[in-house]
Short mmCIF file of C-alpha atoms in Angstrom, two decimals:
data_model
loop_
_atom_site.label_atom_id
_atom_site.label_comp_id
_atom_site.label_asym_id
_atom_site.label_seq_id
_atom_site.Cartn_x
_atom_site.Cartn_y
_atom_site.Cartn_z
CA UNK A 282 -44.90 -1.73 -30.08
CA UNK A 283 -41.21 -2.65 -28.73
CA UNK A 284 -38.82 0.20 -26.90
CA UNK A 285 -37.43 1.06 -30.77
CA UNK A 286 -40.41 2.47 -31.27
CA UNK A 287 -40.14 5.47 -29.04
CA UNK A 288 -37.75 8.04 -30.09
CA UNK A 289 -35.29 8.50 -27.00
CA UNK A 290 -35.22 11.47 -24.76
CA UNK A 291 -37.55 13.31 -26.61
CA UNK A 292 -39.26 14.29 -23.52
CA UNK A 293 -41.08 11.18 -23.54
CA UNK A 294 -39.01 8.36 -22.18
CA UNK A 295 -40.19 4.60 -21.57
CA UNK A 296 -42.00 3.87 -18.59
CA UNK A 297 -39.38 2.52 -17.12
CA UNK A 298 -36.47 3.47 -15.01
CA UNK A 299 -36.17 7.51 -15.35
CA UNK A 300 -32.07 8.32 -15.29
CA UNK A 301 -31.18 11.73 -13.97
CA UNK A 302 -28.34 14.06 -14.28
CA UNK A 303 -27.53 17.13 -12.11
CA UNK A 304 -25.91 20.43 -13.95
CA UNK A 305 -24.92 21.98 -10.14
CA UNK A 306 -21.51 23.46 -9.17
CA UNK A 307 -22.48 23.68 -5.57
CA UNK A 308 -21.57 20.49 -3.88
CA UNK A 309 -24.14 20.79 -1.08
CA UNK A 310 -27.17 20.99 -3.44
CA UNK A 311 -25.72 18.74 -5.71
CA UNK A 312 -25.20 15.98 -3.43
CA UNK A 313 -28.85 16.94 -1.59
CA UNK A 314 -30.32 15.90 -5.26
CA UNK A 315 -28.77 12.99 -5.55
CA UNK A 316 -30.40 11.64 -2.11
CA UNK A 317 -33.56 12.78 -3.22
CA UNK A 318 -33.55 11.01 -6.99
CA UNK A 319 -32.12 8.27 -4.63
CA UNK A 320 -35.16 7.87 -2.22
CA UNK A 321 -37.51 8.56 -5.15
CA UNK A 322 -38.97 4.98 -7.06
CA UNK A 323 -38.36 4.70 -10.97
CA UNK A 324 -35.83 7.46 -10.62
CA UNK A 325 -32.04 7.01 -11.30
CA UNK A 326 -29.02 9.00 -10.15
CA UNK A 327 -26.94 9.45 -13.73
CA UNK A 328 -24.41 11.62 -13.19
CA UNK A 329 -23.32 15.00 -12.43
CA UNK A 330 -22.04 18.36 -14.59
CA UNK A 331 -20.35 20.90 -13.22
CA UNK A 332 -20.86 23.10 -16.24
CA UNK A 333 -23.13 22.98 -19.12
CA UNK A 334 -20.14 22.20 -21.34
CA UNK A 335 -20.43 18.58 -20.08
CA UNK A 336 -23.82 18.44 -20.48
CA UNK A 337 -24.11 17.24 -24.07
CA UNK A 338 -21.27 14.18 -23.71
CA UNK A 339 -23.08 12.84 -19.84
CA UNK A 340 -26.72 13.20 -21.58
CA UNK A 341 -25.69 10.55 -24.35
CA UNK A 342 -24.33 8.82 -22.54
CA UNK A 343 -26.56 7.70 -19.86
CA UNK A 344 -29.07 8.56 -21.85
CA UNK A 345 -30.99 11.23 -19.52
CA UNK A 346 -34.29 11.51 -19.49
CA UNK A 347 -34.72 14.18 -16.74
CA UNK A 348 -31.75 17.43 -16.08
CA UNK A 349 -31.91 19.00 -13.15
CA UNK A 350 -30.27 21.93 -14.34
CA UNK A 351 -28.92 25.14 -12.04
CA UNK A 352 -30.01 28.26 -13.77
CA UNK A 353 -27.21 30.11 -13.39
CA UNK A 354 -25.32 27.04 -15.72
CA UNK A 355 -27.94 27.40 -18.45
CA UNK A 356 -26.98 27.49 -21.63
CA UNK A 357 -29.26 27.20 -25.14
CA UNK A 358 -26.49 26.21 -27.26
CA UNK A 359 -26.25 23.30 -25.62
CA UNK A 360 -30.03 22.66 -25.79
CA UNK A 361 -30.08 23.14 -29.61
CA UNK A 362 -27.42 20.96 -30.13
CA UNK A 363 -28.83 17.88 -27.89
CA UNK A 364 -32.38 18.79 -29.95
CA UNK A 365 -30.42 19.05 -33.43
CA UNK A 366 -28.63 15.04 -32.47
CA UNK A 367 -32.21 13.44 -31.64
CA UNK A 368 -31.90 14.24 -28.03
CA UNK A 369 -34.34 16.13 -25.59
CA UNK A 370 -34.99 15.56 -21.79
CA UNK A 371 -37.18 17.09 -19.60
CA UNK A 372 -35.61 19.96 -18.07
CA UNK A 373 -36.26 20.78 -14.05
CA UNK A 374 -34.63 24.56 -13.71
CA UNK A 375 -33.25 24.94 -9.97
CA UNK A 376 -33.63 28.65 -9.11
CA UNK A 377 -34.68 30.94 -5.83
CA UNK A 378 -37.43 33.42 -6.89
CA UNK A 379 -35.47 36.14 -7.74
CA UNK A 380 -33.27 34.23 -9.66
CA UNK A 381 -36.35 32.98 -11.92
CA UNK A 382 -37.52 36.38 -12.05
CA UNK A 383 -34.24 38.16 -12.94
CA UNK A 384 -33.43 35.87 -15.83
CA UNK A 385 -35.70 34.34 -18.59
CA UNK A 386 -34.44 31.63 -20.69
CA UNK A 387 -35.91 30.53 -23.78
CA UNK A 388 -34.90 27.04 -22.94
CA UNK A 389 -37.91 24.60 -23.12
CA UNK A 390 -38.09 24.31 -19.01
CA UNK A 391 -40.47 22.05 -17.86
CA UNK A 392 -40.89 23.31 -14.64
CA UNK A 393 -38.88 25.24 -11.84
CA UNK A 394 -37.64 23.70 -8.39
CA UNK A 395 -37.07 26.98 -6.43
CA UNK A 396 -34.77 27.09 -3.71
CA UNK A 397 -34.30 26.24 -0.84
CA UNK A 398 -34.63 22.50 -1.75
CA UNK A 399 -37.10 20.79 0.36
CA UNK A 400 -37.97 16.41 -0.56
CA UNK A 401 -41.52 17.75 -0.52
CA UNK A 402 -41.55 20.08 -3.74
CA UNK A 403 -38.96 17.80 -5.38
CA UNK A 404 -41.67 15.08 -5.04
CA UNK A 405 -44.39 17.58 -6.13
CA UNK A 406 -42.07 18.22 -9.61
CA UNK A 407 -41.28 14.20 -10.32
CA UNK A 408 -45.42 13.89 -9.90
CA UNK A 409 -45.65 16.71 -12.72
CA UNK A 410 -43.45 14.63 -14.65
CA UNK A 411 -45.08 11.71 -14.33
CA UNK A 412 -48.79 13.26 -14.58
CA UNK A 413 -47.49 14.17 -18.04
CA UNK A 414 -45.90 11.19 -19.10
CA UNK A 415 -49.03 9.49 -18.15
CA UNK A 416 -51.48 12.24 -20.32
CA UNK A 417 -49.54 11.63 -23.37
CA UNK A 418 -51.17 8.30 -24.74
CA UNK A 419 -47.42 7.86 -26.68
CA UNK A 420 -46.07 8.81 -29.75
CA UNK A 421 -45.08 6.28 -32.19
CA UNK A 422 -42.48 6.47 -35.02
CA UNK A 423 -42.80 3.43 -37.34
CA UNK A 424 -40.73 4.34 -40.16
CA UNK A 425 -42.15 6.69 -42.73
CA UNK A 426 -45.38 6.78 -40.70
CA UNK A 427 -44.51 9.04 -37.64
CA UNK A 428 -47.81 10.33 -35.39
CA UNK A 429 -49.07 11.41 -32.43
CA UNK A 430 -52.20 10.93 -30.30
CA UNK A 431 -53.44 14.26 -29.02
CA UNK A 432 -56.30 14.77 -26.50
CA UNK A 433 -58.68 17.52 -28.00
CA UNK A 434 -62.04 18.50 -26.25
CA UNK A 435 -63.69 14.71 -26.41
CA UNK A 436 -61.61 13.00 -28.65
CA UNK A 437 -58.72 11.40 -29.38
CA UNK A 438 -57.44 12.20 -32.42
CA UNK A 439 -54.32 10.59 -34.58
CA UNK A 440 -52.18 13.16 -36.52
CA UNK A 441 -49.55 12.63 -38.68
CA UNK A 442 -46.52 15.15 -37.76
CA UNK A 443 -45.83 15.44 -41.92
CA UNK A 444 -49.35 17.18 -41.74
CA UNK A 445 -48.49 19.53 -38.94
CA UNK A 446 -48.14 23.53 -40.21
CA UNK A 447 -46.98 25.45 -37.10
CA UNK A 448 -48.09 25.32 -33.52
CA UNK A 449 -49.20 28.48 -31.74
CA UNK A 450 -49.51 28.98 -28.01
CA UNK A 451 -52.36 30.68 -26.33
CA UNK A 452 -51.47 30.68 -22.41
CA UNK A 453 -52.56 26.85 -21.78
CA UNK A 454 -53.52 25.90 -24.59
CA UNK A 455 -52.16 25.15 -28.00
CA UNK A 456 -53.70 25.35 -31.14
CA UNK A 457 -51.95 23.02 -33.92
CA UNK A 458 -52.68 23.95 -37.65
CA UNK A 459 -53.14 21.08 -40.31
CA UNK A 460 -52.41 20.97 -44.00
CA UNK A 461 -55.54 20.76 -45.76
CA UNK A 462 -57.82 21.83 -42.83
CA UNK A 463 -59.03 24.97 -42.07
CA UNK A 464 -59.77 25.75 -38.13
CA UNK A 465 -56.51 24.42 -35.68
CA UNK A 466 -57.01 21.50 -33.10
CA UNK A 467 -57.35 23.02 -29.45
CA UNK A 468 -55.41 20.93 -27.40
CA UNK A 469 -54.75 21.35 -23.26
CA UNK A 470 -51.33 21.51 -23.50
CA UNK A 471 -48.98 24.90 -23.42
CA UNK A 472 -46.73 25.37 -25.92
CA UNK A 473 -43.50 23.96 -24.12
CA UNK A 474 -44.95 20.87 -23.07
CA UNK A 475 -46.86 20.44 -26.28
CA UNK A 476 -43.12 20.46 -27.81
CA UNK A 477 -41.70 17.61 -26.03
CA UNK A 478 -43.78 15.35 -28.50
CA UNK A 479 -42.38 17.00 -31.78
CA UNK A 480 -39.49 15.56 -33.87
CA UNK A 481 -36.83 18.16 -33.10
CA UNK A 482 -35.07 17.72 -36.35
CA UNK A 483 -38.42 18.40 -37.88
CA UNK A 484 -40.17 21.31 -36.02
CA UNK A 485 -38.10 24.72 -34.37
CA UNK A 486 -39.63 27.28 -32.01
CA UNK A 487 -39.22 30.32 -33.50
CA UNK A 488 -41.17 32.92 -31.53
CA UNK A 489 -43.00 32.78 -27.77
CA UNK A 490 -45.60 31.80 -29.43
CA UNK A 491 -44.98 29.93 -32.56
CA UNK A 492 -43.31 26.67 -33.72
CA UNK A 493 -43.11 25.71 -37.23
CA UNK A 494 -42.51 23.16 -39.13
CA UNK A 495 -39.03 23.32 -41.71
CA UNK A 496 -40.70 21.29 -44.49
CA UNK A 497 -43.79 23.54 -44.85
CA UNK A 498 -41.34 26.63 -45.09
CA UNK A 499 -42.09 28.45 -48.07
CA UNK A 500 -40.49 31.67 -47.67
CA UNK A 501 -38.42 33.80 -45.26
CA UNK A 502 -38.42 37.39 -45.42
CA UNK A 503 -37.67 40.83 -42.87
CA UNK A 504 -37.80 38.08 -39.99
CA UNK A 505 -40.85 36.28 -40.89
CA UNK A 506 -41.96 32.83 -42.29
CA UNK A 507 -44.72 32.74 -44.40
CA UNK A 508 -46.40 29.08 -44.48
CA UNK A 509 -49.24 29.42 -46.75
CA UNK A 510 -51.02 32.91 -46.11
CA UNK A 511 -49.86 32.41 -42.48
CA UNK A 512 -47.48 35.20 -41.56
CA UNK A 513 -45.18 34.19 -38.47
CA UNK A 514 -42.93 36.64 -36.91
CA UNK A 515 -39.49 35.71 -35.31
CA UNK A 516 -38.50 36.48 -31.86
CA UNK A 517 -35.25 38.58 -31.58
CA UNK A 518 -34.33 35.87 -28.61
CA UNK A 519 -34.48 32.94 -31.37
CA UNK A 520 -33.64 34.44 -34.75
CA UNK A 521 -29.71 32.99 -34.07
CA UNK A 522 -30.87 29.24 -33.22
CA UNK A 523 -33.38 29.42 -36.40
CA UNK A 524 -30.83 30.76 -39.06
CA UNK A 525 -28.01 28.46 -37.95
CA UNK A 526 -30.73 25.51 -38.71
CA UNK A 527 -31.67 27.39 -41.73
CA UNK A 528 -27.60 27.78 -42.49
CA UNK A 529 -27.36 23.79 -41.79
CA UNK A 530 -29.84 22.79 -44.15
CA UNK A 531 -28.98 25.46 -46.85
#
């Protein structure tokens, strides 16, 4: 399998060198990242966005696999377009407590580095990173034949992302619903982390819960998707992200 194999910043980047971008308007914690991805092995120091306008145009082009992204610069527009164009790093939120409390995002964060930055829980988020980079055996997309290896009780088992229904969450787990089979695959992954391996122009999150796949749409009606005799609501927070994809492909 050569490097064109792997989609790019889908969450799942090479091995390799890891570049990194900082979204932080505060110079002092901006520059404090940088010497930690610095002193950190396989990471790289990318670039830097003041605002989450710049986000899109520094991600592609250095090709970011991690943002370390200030919550308080958030901003899901920018998320859905990076997911709509192929693109989708991990994303470490940088909040205090009370700012992670105060506002919810439906952004796919990977995990929160609360404030005040100290090397040691930077070090403790990069080893998340890395523990799940190293869990996911890899996803392969040979044309027309696009799959994924997913861990599932004892086994190891190969599924095709064309035969993937919807997704639903249940706290840490996620159960993934085939065409043509009737009980779900339990997998040990949430749902946000379990997302990071799905083609973005394929599947949207459209609930808390829930993540469908567009081609097994079959109808839309009062804010749900029906998918077989599956009824799945949408979330108020994601109804405008999942009828502008709808609008696109209208």
């Amino acid at each position: 399998m050569t490097s064109h194999d792997l989609r790019p910043l889908k969450g799942l980047p090479s091995m390799g060198v890891l570049n990194c971008i900082v979204v932080e308007d505060n110079n002092k914690q901006s520059a404090l990242l940088k010497e930690y991805i610095a002193k950190t092995p396989r990471l790289n120091f990318a670039g830097r966005c003041d605002t989450a306008g710049e986000v899109f145009q520094q991600v592609t082009l250095s090709r970011a696999d991690i943002i370390f992204w200030d919550i308080r610069l958030l901003d899901n527009r920018v998320m859905l377009r990076l997911r709509e164009s192929g693109y989708y790093p991990i994303v470490i939120c940088i909040a205090d407590k009370q700012e992670q409390d105060k506002k919810e995002t439906d952004m796919d964060v990977f995990s929160y580095l609360n404030r005040p930055l100290s090397f040691e829980r930077f070090l403790s988020t990069i080893s998340k990173i890395q523990d799940y980079l190293s869990a996911t055996i890899y996803i392969h997309h040979a044309r027309n034949k696009p799959f994924v290896f997913i861990k599932s009780e004892y086994k190891i088992i190969k599924v095709k992302f064309e035969d993937i229904l919807f997704c639903e969450g249940m706290k840490d787990y996620t159960q993934i619903y085939l065409k043509g089979k009737s009980d779900p695959i339990l997998t040990l992954n949430n749902l946000k982390s379990f997302s990071f391996k799905l083609p973005p122009e394929e599947f949207i999150r459209v609930h808390r819960s829930f993540i469908v796949s567009l081609s097994h749409i079959d109808s839309i009606a009062r804010n749900e998707i029906y998918i077989g005799k599956k009824i799945i609501p949408i979330g108020d927070s994601f109804k405008d992200d999942f009828y502008q994809v709808i609008e696109w492909n209208s």
